[in-house]
C-alpha positions as MATLAB code, in Angstrom:
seq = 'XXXXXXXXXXXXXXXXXXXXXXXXXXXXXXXXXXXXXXXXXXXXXXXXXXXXXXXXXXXXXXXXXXXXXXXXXXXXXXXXXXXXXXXXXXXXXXXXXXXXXXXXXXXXXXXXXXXXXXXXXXXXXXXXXXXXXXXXXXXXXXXXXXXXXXXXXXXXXXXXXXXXXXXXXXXXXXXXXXXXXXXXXXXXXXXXXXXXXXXXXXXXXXXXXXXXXXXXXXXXXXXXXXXXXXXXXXXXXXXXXXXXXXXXXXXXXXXXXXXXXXXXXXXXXXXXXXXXXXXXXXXXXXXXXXXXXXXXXXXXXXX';
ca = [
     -33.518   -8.728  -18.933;
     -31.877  -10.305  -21.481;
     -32.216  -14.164  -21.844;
     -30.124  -17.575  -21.968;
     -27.353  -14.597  -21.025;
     -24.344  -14.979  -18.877;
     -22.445  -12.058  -17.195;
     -18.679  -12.942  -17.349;
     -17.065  -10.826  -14.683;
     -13.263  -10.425  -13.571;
     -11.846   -9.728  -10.119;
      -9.258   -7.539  -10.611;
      -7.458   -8.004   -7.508;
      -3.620   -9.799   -6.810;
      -2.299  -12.211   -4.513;
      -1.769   -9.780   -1.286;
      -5.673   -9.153   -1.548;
      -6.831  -12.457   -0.324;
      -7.884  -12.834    3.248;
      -5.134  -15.138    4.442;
      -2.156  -11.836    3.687;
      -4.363   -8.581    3.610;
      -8.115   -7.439    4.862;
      -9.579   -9.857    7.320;
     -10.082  -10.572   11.030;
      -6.764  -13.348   10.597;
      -4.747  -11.865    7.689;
      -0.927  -11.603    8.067;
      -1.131   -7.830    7.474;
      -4.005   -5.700    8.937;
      -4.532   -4.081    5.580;
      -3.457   -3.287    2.666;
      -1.567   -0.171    3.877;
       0.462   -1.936    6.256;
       0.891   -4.736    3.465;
       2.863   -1.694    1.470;
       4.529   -0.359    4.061;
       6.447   -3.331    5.319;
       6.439   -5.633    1.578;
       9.940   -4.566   -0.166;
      10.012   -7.000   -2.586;
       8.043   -7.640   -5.998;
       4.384   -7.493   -5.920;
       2.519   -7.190   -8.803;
       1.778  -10.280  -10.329;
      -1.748   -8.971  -11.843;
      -0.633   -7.028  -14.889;
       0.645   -9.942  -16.840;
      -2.121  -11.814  -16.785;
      -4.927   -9.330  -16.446;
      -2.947   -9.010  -20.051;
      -4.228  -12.005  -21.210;
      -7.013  -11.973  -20.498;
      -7.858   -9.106  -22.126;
      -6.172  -10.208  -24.851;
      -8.634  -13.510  -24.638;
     -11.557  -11.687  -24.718;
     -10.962   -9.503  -27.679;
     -10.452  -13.195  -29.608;
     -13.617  -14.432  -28.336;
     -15.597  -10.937  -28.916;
     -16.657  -10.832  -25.186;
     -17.132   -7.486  -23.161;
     -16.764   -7.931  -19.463;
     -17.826   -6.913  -16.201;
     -14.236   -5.911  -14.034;
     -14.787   -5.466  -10.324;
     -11.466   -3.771   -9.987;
     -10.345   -3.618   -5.952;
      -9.728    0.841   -5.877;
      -5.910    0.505   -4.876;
      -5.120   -1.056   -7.915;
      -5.518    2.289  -10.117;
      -2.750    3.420   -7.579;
      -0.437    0.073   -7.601;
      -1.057   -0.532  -11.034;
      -0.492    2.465  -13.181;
      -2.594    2.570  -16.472;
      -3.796   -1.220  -15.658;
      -7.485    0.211  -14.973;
      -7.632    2.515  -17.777;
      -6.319   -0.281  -20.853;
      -9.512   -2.349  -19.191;
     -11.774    0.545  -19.767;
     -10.491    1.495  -23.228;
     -11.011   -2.345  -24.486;
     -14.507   -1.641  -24.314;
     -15.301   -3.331  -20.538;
     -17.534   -2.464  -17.543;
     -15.637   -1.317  -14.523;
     -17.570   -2.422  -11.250;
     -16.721   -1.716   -7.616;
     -14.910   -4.665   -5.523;
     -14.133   -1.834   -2.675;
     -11.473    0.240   -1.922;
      -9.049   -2.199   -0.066;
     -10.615   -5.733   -0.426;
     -11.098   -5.610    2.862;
     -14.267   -8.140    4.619;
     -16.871   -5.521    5.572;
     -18.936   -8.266    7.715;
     -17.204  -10.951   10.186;
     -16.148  -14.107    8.112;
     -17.578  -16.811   11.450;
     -19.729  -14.449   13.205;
     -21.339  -11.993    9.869;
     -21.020   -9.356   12.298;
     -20.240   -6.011   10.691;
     -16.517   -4.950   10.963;
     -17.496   -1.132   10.200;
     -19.776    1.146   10.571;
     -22.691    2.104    8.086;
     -20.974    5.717    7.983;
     -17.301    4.117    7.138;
     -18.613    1.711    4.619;
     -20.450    4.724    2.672;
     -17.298    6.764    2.663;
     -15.009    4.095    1.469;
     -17.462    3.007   -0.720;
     -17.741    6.512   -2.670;
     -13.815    7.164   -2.657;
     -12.912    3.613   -4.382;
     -15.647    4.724   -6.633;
     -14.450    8.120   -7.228;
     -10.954    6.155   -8.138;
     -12.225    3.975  -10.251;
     -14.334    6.432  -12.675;
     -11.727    9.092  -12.382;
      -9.507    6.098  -13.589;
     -11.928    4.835  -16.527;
     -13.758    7.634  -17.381;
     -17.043    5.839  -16.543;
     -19.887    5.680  -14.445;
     -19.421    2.533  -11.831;
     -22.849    0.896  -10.774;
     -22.154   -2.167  -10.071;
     -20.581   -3.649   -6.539;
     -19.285   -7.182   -5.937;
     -18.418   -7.401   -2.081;
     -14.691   -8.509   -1.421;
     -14.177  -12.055   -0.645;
     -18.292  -12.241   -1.184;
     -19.096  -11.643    2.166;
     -22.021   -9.302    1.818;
     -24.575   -8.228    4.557;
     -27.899   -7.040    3.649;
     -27.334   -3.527    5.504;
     -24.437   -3.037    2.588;
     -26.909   -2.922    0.056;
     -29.203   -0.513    1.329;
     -25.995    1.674    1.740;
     -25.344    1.181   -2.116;
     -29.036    1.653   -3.189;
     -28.571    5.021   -1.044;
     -25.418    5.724   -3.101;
     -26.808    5.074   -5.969;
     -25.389    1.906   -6.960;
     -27.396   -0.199   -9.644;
     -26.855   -3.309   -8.984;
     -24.407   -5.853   -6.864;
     -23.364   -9.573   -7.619;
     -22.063  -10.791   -4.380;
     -24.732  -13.381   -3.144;
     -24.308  -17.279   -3.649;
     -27.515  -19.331   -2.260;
     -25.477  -23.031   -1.769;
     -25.379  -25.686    0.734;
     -21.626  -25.680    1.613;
     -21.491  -22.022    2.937;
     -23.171  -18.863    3.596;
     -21.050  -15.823    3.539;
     -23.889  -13.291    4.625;
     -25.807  -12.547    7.576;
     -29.543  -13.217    5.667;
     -31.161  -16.737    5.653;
     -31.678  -15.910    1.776;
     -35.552  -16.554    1.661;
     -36.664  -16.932   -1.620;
     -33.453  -16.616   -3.329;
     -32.082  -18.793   -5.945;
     -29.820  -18.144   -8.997;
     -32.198  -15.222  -10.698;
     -31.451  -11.757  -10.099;
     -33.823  -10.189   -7.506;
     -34.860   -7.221   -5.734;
     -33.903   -7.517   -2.155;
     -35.856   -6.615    0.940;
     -34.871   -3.603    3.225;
     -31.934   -4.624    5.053;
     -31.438   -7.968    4.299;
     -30.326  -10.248    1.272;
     -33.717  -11.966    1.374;
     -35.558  -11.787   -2.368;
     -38.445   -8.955   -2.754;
     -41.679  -11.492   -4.375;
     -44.123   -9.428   -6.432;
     -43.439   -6.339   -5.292;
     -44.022   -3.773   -8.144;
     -42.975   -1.159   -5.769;
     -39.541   -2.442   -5.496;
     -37.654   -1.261   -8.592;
     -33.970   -0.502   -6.852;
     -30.885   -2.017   -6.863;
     -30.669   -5.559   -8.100;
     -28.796   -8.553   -7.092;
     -27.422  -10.922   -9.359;
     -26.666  -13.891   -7.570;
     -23.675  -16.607   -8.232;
     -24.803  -20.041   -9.952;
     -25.455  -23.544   -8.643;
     -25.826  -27.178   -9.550;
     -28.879  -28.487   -7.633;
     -28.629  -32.185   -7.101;
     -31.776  -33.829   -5.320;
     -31.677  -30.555   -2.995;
     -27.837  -30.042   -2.746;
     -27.216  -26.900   -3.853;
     -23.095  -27.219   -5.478;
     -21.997  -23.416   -5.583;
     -20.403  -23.373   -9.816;
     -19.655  -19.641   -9.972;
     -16.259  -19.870  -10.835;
     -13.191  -18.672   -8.852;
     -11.631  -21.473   -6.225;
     -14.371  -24.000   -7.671;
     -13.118  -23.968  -10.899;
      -9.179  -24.036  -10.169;
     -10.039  -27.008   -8.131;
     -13.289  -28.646   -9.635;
     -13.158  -27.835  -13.488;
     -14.596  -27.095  -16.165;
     -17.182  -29.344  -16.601;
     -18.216  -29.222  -12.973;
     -18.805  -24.969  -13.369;
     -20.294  -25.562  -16.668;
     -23.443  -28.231  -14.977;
     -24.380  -25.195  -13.078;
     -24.397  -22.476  -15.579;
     -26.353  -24.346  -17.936;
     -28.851  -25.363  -15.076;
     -29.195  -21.935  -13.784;
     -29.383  -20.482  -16.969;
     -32.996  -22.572  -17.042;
     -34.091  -20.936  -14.545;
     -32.302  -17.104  -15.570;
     -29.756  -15.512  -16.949;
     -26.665  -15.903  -14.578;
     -22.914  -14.820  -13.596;
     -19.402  -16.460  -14.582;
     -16.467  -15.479  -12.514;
     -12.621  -15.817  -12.411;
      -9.459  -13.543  -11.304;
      -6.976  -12.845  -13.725;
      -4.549  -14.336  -10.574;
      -5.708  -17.693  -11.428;
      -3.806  -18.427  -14.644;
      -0.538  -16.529  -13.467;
       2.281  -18.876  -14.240;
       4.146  -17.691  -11.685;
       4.563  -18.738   -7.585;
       3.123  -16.413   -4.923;
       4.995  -15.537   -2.010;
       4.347  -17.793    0.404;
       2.840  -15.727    3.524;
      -0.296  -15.801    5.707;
      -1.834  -18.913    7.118;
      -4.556  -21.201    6.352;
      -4.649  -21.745    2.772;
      -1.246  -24.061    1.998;
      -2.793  -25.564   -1.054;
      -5.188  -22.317   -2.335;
      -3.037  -21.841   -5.343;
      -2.069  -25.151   -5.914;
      -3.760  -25.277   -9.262;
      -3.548  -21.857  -11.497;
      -1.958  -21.481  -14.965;
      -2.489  -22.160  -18.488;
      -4.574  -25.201  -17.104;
      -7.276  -22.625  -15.744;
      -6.745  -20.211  -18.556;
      -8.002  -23.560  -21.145;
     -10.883  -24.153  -18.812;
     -11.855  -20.779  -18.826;
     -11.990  -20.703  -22.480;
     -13.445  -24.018  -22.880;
     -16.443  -22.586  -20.973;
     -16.852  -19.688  -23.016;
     -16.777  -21.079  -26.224;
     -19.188  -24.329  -25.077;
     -21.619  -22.857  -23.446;
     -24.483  -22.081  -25.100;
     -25.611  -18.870  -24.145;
     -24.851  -15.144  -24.955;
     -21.692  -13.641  -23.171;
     -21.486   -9.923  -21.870;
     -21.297   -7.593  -19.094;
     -23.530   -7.234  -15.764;
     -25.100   -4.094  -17.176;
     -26.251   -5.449  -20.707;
     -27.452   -8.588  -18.948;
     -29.904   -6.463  -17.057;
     -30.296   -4.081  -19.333;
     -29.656   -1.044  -17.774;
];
């Protein structure tokens, strides 16, 4: 693995994907389908800034990791493709964005079977799309259950970023024994970390960074926590986990749109309160202050 390294990955997913309009137990629309089929007015407001950041990244020299939700090579025509031929990884964020485990209860919301064959069509999509091999899966929304993974080491999935060990949340259905901020092997059906087992050379799991104060595990990751925390707040964590590891950056091209959702769903009023050029200068403030090397998932771990 390679060392003081951080994986900067991109959700490529837009405003209707979030769990408050499309893909959970208390979304507005039951899925993305029915999002389509009754939404008559604009809806892409990914392309312009997946744009720029693209266009960022080429400036600072950084190759990516893009967990690109599967629908968007159909909603987004060429999007995918301009990501690949920039020279970035394209990863897995599943074929709808749709919560695969219960967001209160982390009971599964689909079967093994269904999973697997969703699973393999967004990733027949996506390399169809890029015109190369996708190993890596970050769950949508992050809620991840350990029986997913085995169904992605069966599929022959690499390795998966999904897991964040804090003290504010848990978003699987695994106590997370032994897990901290450096990639692991999980055990067999769970998200619990594999120690010293030479046997276990499968998938790996990359999990999210945190700040630990006097116990207090602060999840600093990215996304939400850096729209509403900052940059310096994300940037206490990478360094300290990068002590410890390499580790994982994270943001949505979504979060430095300019421009005002549609206001639909319920439960998150103030989730977009703070996007824009704002988190577009934090973003690059942590990539060119951080010391550490910057790439993608796969030359992190070396695969």
């Amino acid at each position: 693995m390679n060392k003081n390294f951080i994986a900067v990955t991109v959700d490529i997913e837009d405003w209707y994907h979030i769990p408050s309009v499309t893909g959970s137990p208390f979304s507005k629309f039951k899925d993305v389908d029915e999002f389509f089929s009754k939404w008559d007015k604009r809806y892409d407001y990914l392309t312009e800034p997946t744009k720029r950041v693209l266009n960022m990244l080429d400036e600072l020299n950084i190759k990516a990791t893009f967990f690109v939700v599967a629908d968007v090579v159909e909603h987004y025509p060429g999007l995918v493709e301009e990501i690949a031929d920039r020279g970035h990884e394209i990863g897995c964020h599943g074929l709808h964005h749709a919560c695969k485990i219960h967001p209160k209860t982390k009971k599964p919301l689909m079967s093994t079977e269904e999973f697997e064959k969703r699973t393999l069509k967004a990733r027949r999509i996506l390399e169809k799309a890029s015109g190369k091999e996708v190993i890596g899966y970050r769950s949508p929304n992050a809620f991840i259950g350990g029986w997913m993974l085995d169904s992605l080491k069966k599929l022959g999935f690499e390795y998966d970023s999904s897991v964040s060990k804090n003290s504010l949340y848990n978003k699987t259905d695994s106590q997370l024994t032994n897990v901290t901020t450096v990639p692991y092997h999980p055990k067999n059906d769970c998200l619990d970390a594999e120690i010293n087992d030479p046997k276990n050379k499968g998938l790996q799991e990359i999990p999210w960074p945190y700040f630990d104060f006097m116990g207090f595990k602060f999840p600093t990751a990215g996304g939400p926590m850096l729209r509403f925390l900052g940059s310096g707040y994300i940037m206490l964590g990478l360094k300290q986990s990068l002590k410890r590891s390499s580790t994982v950056f994270y943001f949505h091209p979504i979060d430095i749109s300019n421009e005002k959702f549609p206001n639909i769903g319920k439960g998150r009023p103030l989730y977009w309160i703070i996007k824009g050029e704002t988190i577009e200068n934090r973003i690059k403030y942590i990539l060119k202050n951080t010391k550490a090397n910057f790439g993608c998932c796969s030359e992190m771990l070396q695969i």
